[in-house]
């Protein structure tokens, strides 16, 4: 089979997200779709999956033009998508998630509906026995209503498929046959080697397993073409290898696969063919045997790119941050950080690697005062700050680039200028008594915008209207632009950014280090922490399980630690 | 032991400790007020049948109030001790329910000491009073399971009550009134649905507005139309219907099976929803819409259609429940006759953790409090009945603060869903 995209164009206000894109995927091949964040990959796949409709162009399967008005149509046409953010209901079981929307049902016995409706009718008549309409006795009414109810029941039975119209594998009837669902899940998981317990609840499962559930979900819908959107972002290097094994076996089973990523190494490793997307256009196609990473990077970004971070050897000074036996609870009151001790010295970058959800978020929150720790000590420049409030910690010279820039880094409804002084608006020179000094504020933010190369039409633009890269630059400018940063805590500093912004933010971090600041980088992108750090810590289940020299280890070794393997 | 202790979070430990202390305090309270307080007051005579029942000869149940209260106090002390020392683990909430029932009976024994008191009659009233609360809670649950918060239940109940009385009076027949109540409930469900789903207005605000609007409108129409035209508010109602067979069972029969169709319908609806929500395609898909609408969307479920359908259904259910106030009991419509039952219904929904059977249980408890408040005056206990009417709200506060375990609403509750 062949899936073809022909001349797909999609415009959003002010942006041409997809510009006449042509792509073809055949059964039994893996197409790598490489592109930076913002290149239009996700838009394209949402069009393919029926979530958006294209302004121009068409989708063909086996040469036939398809009309998708929603994901249901795409699923029915044999297209399956594994989303970057899993589309699983956390409180449902594996089997329930897999069958959602195409549930196998038990047939309701034909007499049940009419019988119930008849009984209801009789009851209505029976309970109004005091009223004797037309002089008829109550029992006559009861019988009559039973007949009417029965008729209504039959009518409803007949109308049911129209009322619950849904396409694809939908079957008649309402009662879900969970036993059949579990059996189907087990069958698929055995056939493709996707081990999972059909009765497990999603929120109790690790992400790697959740991804398997997503794949089973797609296979259950008998998809012929599978689209994976950044599937490796949440996996350890070992899990990535396992995942690649699964993808290859799916290809060998005759599925056509689209693998969307921005990771150069992975796209070369797994693809049979590579298409590179830039600014909404396909800028080139390549075969993985014929290109190297540098060449692909250049196609992806449009100019030669430095893939490593340029920095001198660190010359660490005194310890700035000392963490001892720290225990932090997460929202569900479980110890997410469970007895962590480490130090960060002035003039060095310490990286924390780990799979998402191993306590990094809570560690950073405790360090920056956003969540008081249960036990343990945090000393910054000699002062105990465990449980202190964020402003107090900030005043000690701590810069914080938070994990989620839209929720904790910026007020998106505020202007760039306002966001630039979010940490210092309350004191001179930006305010006096209760009154803001907007002149000073604008002056300072103009300086920062220029110094940190924030691309914004004006400082009066709302932060929400900037691109992700520029939003991140606003945060970095605010946090790093102060004098005398002693400690910088940066969490996922480059998540979802384009290569240019990544390069810039990395260089700012190194500059801060060379100025003498202590830097703590937390990132789930292993390549990033390995390139930036002078010293690498690995977190697994709330503990620091390894301290490594990034120059001495391979990603695979770090990956083993990330997976909790004892070496 | 240490491993298990480490797994329990500080909040859980604190909660268990509070519970233990509460039991001990209750023990002392029961001992002092109900035990010592009813010392020598003699026996509380609980009637177990009504004169109209099939088995009207069932003897009443004499309870020595003081002795019973002292026994309850001892049980409470034991429960408190166990709770503090090792906890009840998974049984914690069941034990709490038992404690609640024991406390109520100790209280009843004290209140009725030296008098006779028709227990079956009061429980029957409790079931009756719980009916509109059950309907309201089911209406709320239908909406919140697809993540639309329905604060307008109070208004929908009131509108249903009004329309029911008016149409029944016009047509001289209760059934058109019931149909009208359902349609009016449906209409206000539709208003909520359109504003909340299509126009994405804040759901709480719409709910409050509908409540105020309905209260104002029905009060106005009552004063201007019903009051001068008594034939439009004639008190047409449905009588209770003793189900043949079931209604003859001693004790249970008169409580549950000698009621109006509203009571039966509420019980049937609870059973139907408990089954359909958790065992049918509609239920699974609706819950998916309430928990993770985007996930539902990506598997081809029409999120908006489910939200409309459920909110409309909820409106119809609330309208039907509203008809209970007029057609199901007194027949006549009075200004603001729902008196906050819609809000109690919301409390029952939360108390019942968004489960139909839980909602029914909570509604029964609140209905019991309501019925008890009515009887307190007769028993001359000196306790203002308003205290008991506060019970649902206090119980809800307790639930929301998490002492009885965390009540977890559908994850997307109240959130607008915007298709990409």
mmCIF file of N, CA, C and O in Angstrom, chain B residues 360-392:
data_model
loop_
_atom_site.group_PDB
_atom_site.id
_atom_site.type_symbol
_atom_site.label_atom_id
_atom_site.label_comp_id
_atom_site.label_asym_id
_atom_site.label_seq_id
_atom_site.Cartn_x
_atom_site.Cartn_y
_atom_site.Cartn_z
ATOM 1 N N UNK B 360 -26.393 8.150 45.610
ATOM 2 C CA UNK B 360 -27.625 7.699 46.261
ATOM 3 C C UNK B 360 -27.398 7.568 47.767
ATOM 4 O O UNK B 360 -28.222 8.030 48.573
ATOM 5 N N UNK B 361 -26.268 6.956 48.156
ATOM 6 C CA UNK B 361 -25.991 6.791 49.580
ATOM 7 C C UNK B 361 -25.920 8.145 50.269
ATOM 8 O O UNK B 361 -26.501 8.339 51.343
ATOM 9 N N UNK B 362 -25.206 9.051 49.648
ATOM 10 C CA UNK B 362 -25.076 10.386 50.238
ATOM 11 C C UNK B 362 -26.440 11.054 50.329
ATOM 12 O O UNK B 362 -26.782 11.671 51.348
ATOM 13 N N UNK B 363 -27.232 10.917 49.263
ATOM 14 C CA UNK B 363 -28.561 11.539 49.262
ATOM 15 C C UNK B 363 -29.416 10.940 50.372
ATOM 16 O O UNK B 363 -30.179 11.654 51.033
ATOM 17 N N UNK B 364 -29.295 9.638 50.595
ATOM 18 C CA UNK B 364 -30.070 9.006 51.665
ATOM 19 C C UNK B 364 -29.670 9.570 53.022
ATOM 20 O O UNK B 364 -30.514 9.845 53.873
ATOM 21 N N UNK B 365 -28.353 9.757 53.211
ATOM 22 C CA UNK B 365 -27.887 10.322 54.484
ATOM 23 C C UNK B 365 -28.447 11.736 54.672
ATOM 24 O O UNK B 365 -28.966 12.087 55.732
ATOM 25 N N UNK B 366 -28.369 12.519 53.591
ATOM 26 C CA UNK B 366 -28.849 13.901 53.691
ATOM 27 C C UNK B 366 -30.368 13.922 53.861
ATOM 28 O O UNK B 366 -30.913 14.748 54.594
ATOM 29 N N UNK B 367 -31.041 13.003 53.176
ATOM 30 C CA UNK B 367 -32.485 12.908 53.346
ATOM 31 C C UNK B 367 -32.842 12.528 54.777
ATOM 32 O O UNK B 367 -33.815 13.031 55.352
ATOM 33 N N UNK B 368 -32.022 11.670 55.343
ATOM 34 C CA UNK B 368 -32.224 11.268 56.730
ATOM 35 C C UNK B 368 -32.103 12.472 57.658
ATOM 36 O O UNK B 368 -32.931 12.682 58.548
ATOM 37 N N UNK B 369 -31.057 13.260 57.434
ATOM 38 C CA UNK B 369 -30.864 14.459 58.247
ATOM 39 C C UNK B 369 -32.076 15.372 58.129
ATOM 40 O O UNK B 369 -32.552 15.947 59.120
ATOM 41 N N UNK B 370 -32.583 15.478 56.902
ATOM 42 C CA UNK B 370 -33.744 16.319 56.625
ATOM 43 C C UNK B 370 -34.957 15.810 57.403
ATOM 44 O O UNK B 370 -35.667 16.572 58.084
ATOM 45 N N UNK B 371 -35.198 14.479 57.307
ATOM 46 C CA UNK B 371 -36.359 13.899 57.981
ATOM 47 C C UNK B 371 -36.228 14.025 59.493
ATOM 48 O O UNK B 371 -37.191 14.325 60.202
ATOM 49 N N UNK B 372 -35.014 13.817 59.972
ATOM 50 C CA UNK B 372 -34.765 13.895 61.405
ATOM 51 C C UNK B 372 -35.031 15.313 61.912
ATOM 52 O O UNK B 372 -35.621 15.495 62.987
ATOM 53 N N UNK B 373 -34.599 16.292 61.106
ATOM 54 C CA UNK B 373 -34.824 17.676 61.498
ATOM 55 C C UNK B 373 -36.311 17.928 61.688
ATOM 56 O O UNK B 373 -36.724 18.638 62.608
ATOM 57 N N UNK B 374 -37.123 17.312 60.821
ATOM 58 C CA UNK B 374 -38.561 17.491 60.942
ATOM 59 C C UNK B 374 -39.123 16.864 62.214
ATOM 60 O O UNK B 374 -40.088 17.356 62.787
ATOM 61 N N UNK B 375 -38.495 15.755 62.638
ATOM 62 C CA UNK B 375 -39.029 15.038 63.793
ATOM 63 C C UNK B 375 -38.546 15.629 65.127
ATOM 64 O O UNK B 375 -39.142 15.380 66.173
ATOM 65 N N UNK B 376 -37.448 16.375 65.063
ATOM 66 C CA UNK B 376 -36.847 16.866 66.308
ATOM 67 C C UNK B 376 -37.821 17.709 67.109
ATOM 68 O O UNK B 376 -37.877 17.627 68.334
ATOM 69 N N UNK B 377 -38.600 18.515 66.378
ATOM 70 C CA UNK B 377 -39.562 19.376 67.046
ATOM 71 C C UNK B 377 -40.551 18.554 67.852
ATOM 72 O O UNK B 377 -40.864 18.869 69.007
ATOM 73 N N UNK B 378 -41.013 17.456 67.250
ATOM 74 C CA UNK B 378 -42.000 16.603 67.917
ATOM 75 C C UNK B 378 -41.414 15.981 69.180
ATOM 76 O O UNK B 378 -42.077 15.848 70.197
ATOM 77 N N UNK B 379 -40.142 15.598 69.104
ATOM 78 C CA UNK B 379 -39.513 14.918 70.237
ATOM 79 C C UNK B 379 -39.132 15.881 71.346
ATOM 80 O O UNK B 379 -38.747 15.461 72.437
ATOM 81 N N UNK B 380 -39.188 17.160 71.058
ATOM 82 C CA UNK B 380 -38.882 18.192 72.062
ATOM 83 C C UNK B 380 -37.527 17.982 72.714
ATOM 84 O O UNK B 380 -37.409 17.818 73.930
ATOM 85 N N UNK B 381 -36.501 17.946 71.878
ATOM 86 C CA UNK B 381 -35.157 17.760 72.412
ATOM 87 C C UNK B 381 -34.518 19.067 72.798
ATOM 88 O O UNK B 381 -33.524 19.086 73.495
ATOM 89 N N UNK B 382 -35.053 20.152 72.279
ATOM 90 C CA UNK B 382 -34.433 21.441 72.557
ATOM 91 C C UNK B 382 -33.324 21.799 71.581
ATOM 92 O O UNK B 382 -32.763 22.887 71.634
ATOM 93 N N UNK B 383 -33.000 20.873 70.681
ATOM 94 C CA UNK B 383 -31.980 21.178 69.668
ATOM 95 C C UNK B 383 -32.677 21.840 68.487
ATOM 96 O O UNK B 383 -33.638 21.296 67.960
ATOM 97 N N UNK B 384 -32.207 23.000 68.086
ATOM 98 C CA UNK B 384 -32.821 23.630 66.919
ATOM 99 C C UNK B 384 -32.650 22.724 65.688
ATOM 100 O O UNK B 384 -31.562 22.209 65.442
ATOM 101 N N UNK B 385 -33.720 22.540 64.939
ATOM 102 C CA UNK B 385 -33.638 21.628 63.803
ATOM 103 C C UNK B 385 -32.720 22.176 62.714
ATOM 104 O O UNK B 385 -32.243 21.435 61.863
ATOM 105 N N UNK B 386 -32.462 23.485 62.760
ATOM 106 C CA UNK B 386 -31.573 24.061 61.743
ATOM 107 C C UNK B 386 -30.182 23.434 61.794
ATOM 108 O O UNK B 386 -29.497 23.337 60.780
ATOM 109 N N UNK B 387 -29.792 22.999 62.984
ATOM 110 C CA UNK B 387 -28.477 22.370 63.073
ATOM 111 C C UNK B 387 -28.393 21.154 62.171
ATOM 112 O O UNK B 387 -27.398 20.920 61.506
ATOM 113 N N UNK B 388 -29.467 20.377 62.161
ATOM 114 C CA UNK B 388 -29.453 19.175 61.333
ATOM 115 C C UNK B 388 -29.486 19.523 59.856
ATOM 116 O O UNK B 388 -28.937 18.815 59.025
ATOM 117 N N UNK B 389 -30.160 20.638 59.548
ATOM 118 C CA UNK B 389 -30.215 21.025 58.129
ATOM 119 C C UNK B 389 -28.853 21.462 57.625
ATOM 120 O O UNK B 389 -28.608 21.517 56.435
ATOM 121 N N UNK B 390 -27.968 21.792 58.541
ATOM 122 C CA UNK B 390 -26.605 22.142 58.127
ATOM 123 C C UNK B 390 -25.793 20.905 57.807
ATOM 124 O O UNK B 390 -24.750 20.987 57.156
ATOM 125 N N UNK B 391 -26.269 19.759 58.283
ATOM 126 C CA UNK B 391 -25.469 18.538 58.201
ATOM 127 C C UNK B 391 -24.893 18.264 56.804
ATOM 128 O O UNK B 391 -23.698 17.974 56.685
ATOM 129 N N UNK B 392 -25.701 18.369 55.729
ATOM 130 C CA UNK B 392 -25.130 18.066 54.411
ATOM 131 C C UNK B 392 -23.914 18.926 54.080
ATOM 132 O O UNK B 392 -22.936 18.435 53.532
#
